[in-house]
PDB file of C-alpha atoms in Angstrom:
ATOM      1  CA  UNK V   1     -51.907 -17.941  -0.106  1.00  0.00           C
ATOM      2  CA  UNK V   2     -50.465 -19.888  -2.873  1.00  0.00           C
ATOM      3  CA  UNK V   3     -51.680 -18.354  -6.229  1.00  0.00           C
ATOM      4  CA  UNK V   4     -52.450 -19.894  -9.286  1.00  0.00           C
ATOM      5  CA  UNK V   5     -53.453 -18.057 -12.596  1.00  0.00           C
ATOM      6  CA  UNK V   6     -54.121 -19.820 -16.434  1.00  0.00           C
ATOM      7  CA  UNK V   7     -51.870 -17.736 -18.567  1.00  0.00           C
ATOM      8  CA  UNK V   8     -53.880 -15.750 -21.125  1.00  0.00           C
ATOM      9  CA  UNK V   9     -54.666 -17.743 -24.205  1.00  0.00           C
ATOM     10  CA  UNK V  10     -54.487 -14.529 -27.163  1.00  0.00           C
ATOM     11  CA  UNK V  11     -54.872 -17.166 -30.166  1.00  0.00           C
ATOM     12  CA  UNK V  12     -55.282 -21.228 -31.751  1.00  0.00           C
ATOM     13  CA  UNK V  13     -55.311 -22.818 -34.689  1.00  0.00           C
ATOM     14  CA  UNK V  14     -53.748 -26.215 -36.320  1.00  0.00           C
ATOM     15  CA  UNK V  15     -50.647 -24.457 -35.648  1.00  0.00           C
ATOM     16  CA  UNK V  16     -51.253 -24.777 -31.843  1.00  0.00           C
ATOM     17  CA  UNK V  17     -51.848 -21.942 -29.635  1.00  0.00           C
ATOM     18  CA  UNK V  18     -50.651 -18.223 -28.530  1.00  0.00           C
ATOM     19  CA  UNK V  19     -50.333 -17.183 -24.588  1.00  0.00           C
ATOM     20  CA  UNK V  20     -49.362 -14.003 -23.280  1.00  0.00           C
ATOM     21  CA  UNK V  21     -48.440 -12.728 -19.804  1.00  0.00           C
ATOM     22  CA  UNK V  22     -46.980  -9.337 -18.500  1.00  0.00           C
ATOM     23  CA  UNK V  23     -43.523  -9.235 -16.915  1.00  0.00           C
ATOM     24  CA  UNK V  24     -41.940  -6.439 -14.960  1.00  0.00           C
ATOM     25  CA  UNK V  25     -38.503  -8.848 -13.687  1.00  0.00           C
ATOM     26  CA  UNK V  26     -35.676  -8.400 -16.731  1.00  0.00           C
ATOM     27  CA  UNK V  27     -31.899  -9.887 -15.864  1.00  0.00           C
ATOM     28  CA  UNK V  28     -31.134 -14.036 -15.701  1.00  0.00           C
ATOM     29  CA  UNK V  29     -34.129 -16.565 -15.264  1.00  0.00           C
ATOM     30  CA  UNK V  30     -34.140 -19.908 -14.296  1.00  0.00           C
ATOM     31  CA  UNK V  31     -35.741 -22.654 -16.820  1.00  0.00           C
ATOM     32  CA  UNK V  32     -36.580 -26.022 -14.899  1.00  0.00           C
ATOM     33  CA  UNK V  33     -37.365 -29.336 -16.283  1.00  0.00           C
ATOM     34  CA  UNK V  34     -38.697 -31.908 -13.633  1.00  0.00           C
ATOM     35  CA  UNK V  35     -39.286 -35.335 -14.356  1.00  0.00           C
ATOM     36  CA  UNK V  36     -42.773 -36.982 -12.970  1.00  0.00           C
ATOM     37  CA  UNK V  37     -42.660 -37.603  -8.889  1.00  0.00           C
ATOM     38  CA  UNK V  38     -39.627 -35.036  -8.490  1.00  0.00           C
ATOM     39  CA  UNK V  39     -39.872 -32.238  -5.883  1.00  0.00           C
ATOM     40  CA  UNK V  40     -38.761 -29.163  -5.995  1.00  0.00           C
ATOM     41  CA  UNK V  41     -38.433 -26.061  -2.853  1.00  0.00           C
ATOM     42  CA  UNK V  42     -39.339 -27.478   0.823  1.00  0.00           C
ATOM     43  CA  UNK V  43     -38.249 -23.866   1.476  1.00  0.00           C
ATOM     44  CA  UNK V  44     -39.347 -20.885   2.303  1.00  0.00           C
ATOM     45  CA  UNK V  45     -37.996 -16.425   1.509  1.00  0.00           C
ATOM     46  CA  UNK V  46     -37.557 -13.573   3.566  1.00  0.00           C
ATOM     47  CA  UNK V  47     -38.075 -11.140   0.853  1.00  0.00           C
ATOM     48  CA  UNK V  48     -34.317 -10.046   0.932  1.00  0.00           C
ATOM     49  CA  UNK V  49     -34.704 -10.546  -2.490  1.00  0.00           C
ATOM     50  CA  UNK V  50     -36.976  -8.019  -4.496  1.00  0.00           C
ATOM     51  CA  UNK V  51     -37.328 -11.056  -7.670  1.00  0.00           C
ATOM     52  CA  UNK V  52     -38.380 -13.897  -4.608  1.00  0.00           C
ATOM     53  CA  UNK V  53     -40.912 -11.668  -3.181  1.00  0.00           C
ATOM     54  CA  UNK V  54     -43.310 -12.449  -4.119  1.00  0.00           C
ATOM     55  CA  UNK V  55     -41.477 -15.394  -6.112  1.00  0.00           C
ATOM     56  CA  UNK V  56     -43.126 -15.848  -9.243  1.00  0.00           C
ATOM     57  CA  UNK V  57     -43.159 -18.766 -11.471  1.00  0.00           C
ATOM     58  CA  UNK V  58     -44.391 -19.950 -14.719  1.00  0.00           C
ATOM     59  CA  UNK V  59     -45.605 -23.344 -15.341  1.00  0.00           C
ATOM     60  CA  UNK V  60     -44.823 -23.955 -19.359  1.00  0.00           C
ATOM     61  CA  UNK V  61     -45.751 -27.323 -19.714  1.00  0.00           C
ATOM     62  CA  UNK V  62     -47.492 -30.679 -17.321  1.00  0.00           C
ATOM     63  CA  UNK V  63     -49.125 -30.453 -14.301  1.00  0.00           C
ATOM     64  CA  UNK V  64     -47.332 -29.963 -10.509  1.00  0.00           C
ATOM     65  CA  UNK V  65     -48.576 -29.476  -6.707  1.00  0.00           C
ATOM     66  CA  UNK V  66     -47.681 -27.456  -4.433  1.00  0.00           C
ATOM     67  CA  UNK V  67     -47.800 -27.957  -1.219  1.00  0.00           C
ATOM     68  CA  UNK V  68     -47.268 -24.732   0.887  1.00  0.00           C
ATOM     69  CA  UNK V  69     -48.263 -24.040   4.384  1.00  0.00           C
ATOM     70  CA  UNK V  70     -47.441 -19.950   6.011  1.00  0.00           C
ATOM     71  CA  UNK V  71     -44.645 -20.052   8.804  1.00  0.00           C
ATOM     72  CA  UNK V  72     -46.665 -20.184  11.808  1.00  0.00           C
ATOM     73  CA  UNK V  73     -49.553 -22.024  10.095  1.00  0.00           C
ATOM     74  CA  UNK V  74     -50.697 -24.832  11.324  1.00  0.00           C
ATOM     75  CA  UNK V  75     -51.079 -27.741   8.145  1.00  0.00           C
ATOM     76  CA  UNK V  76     -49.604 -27.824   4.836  1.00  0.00           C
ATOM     77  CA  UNK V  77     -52.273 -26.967   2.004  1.00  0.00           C
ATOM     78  CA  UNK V  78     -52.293 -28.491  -1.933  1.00  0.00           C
ATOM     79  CA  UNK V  79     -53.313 -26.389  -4.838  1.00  0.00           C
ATOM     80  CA  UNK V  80     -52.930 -27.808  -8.142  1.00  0.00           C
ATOM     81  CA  UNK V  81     -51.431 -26.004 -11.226  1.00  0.00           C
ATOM     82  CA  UNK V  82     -51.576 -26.986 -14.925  1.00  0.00           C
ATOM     83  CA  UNK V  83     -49.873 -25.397 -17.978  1.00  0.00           C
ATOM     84  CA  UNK V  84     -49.523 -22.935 -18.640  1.00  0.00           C
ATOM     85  CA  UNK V  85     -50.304 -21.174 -15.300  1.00  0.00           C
ATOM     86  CA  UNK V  86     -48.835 -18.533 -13.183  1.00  0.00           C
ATOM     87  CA  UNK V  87     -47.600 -19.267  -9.843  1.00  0.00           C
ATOM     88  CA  UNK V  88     -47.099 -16.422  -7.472  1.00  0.00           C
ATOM     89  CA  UNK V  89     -45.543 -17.462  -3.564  1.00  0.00           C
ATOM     90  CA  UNK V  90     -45.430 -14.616  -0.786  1.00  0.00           C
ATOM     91  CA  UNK V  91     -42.507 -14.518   1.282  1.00  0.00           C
ATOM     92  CA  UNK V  92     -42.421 -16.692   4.525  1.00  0.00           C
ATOM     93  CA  UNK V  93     -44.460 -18.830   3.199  1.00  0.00           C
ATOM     94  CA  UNK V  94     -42.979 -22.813   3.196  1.00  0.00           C
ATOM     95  CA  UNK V  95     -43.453 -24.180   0.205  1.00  0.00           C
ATOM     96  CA  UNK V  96     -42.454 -27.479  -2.084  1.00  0.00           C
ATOM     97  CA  UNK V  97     -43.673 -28.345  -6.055  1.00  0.00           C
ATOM     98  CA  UNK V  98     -43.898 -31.950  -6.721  1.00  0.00           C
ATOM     99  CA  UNK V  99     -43.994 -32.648 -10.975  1.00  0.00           C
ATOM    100  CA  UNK V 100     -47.071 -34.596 -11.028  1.00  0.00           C
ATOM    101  CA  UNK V 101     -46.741 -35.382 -15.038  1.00  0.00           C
ATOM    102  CA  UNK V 102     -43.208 -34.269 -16.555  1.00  0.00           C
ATOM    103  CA  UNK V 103     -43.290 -30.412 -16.539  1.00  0.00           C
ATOM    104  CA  UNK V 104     -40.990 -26.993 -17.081  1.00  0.00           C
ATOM    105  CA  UNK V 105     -41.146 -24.041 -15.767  1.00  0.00           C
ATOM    106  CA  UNK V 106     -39.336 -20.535 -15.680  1.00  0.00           C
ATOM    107  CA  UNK V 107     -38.471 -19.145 -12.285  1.00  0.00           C
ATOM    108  CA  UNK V 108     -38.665 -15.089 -12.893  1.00  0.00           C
ATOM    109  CA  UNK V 109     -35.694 -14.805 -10.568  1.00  0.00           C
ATOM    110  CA  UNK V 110     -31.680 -15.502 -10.710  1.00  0.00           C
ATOM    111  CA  UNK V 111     -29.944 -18.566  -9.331  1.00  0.00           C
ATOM    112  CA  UNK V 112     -28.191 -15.780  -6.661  1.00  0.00           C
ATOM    113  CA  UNK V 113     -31.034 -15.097  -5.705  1.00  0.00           C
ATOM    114  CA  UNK V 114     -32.436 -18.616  -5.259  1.00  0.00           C
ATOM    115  CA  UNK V 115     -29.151 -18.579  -3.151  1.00  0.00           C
ATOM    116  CA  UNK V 116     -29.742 -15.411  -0.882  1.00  0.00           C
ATOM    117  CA  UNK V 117     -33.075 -15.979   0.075  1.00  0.00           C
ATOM    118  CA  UNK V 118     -34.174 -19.323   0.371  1.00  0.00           C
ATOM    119  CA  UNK V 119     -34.497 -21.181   3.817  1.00  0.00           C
ATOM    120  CA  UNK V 120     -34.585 -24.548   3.417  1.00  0.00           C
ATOM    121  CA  UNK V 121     -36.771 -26.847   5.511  1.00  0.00           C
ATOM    122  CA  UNK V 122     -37.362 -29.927   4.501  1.00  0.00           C
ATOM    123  CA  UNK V 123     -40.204 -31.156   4.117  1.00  0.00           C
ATOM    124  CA  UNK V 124     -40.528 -34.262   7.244  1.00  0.00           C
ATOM    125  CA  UNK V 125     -38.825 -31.558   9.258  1.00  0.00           C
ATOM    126  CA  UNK V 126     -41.408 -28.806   8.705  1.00  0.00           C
ATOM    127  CA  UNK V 127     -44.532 -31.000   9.450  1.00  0.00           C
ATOM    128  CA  UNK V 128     -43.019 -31.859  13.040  1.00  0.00           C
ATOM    129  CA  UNK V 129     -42.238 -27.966  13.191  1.00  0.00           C
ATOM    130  CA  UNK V 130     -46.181 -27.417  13.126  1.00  0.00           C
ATOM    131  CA  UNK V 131     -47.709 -30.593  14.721  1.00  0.00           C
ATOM    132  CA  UNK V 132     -45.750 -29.683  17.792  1.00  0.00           C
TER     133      UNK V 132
END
């Protein structure tokens, strides 16, 4: 459910390189810096936001994994993202990034909206939630 996309390389040289993605979302972002081993999320959104569903984030630099798992679902899944990359999360879908190397990203939505519409589970908690 999790979705993971390389951004589009346009152009390299000795200068380094050239991506380019699409974006739709306009207004405040959030830019995240996350040291190795730090974890980000253990929630989940209702969609009450129109920018957290689906929530969309772009990794800019290292490597992170989610771990995600639907409400109702019945194990937590991993998939692994490395820069750049595109990460796109549905709503009601649990979900938690751990920085595997030292990484930033850019959340396409606001901080009020981080606010409005995220449940937070965390993480020990949701795994009993499902084993039960």
């Amino acid at each position: 459910m999790i979705k993971v996309t390389p951004v589009e390389l346009v152009a390299t040289d000795e200068r380094g390189s050239n991506h380019v993605w699409f974006n739709d979302r306009t207004g405040e972002m959030v830019l995240c810096y996350r040291k190795a081993g730090s974890s980000s999320g253990q929630h989940y959104h209702e969609g009450k936001s129109a920018y957290k569903n689906p929530e969309i984030l772009y990794l800019l630099t290292g490597e992170a994994s989610i771990h995600w798992c639907p409400l109702g679902g019945g194990s937590i899944q991993t998939v692994r993202a490395v820069a750049p990359a595109r990460i796109e999360v549905p709503v009601r879908v649990w979900h938690q990034l751990v920085a595997d190397t030292d990484c930033c990203f850019i959340e396409m939505n606001s901080m009020d909206d981080i606010r409005r519409d995220s449940v937070r589970i965390w993480r020990d908690e949701f795994e009993k939630m499902i084993n039960k």
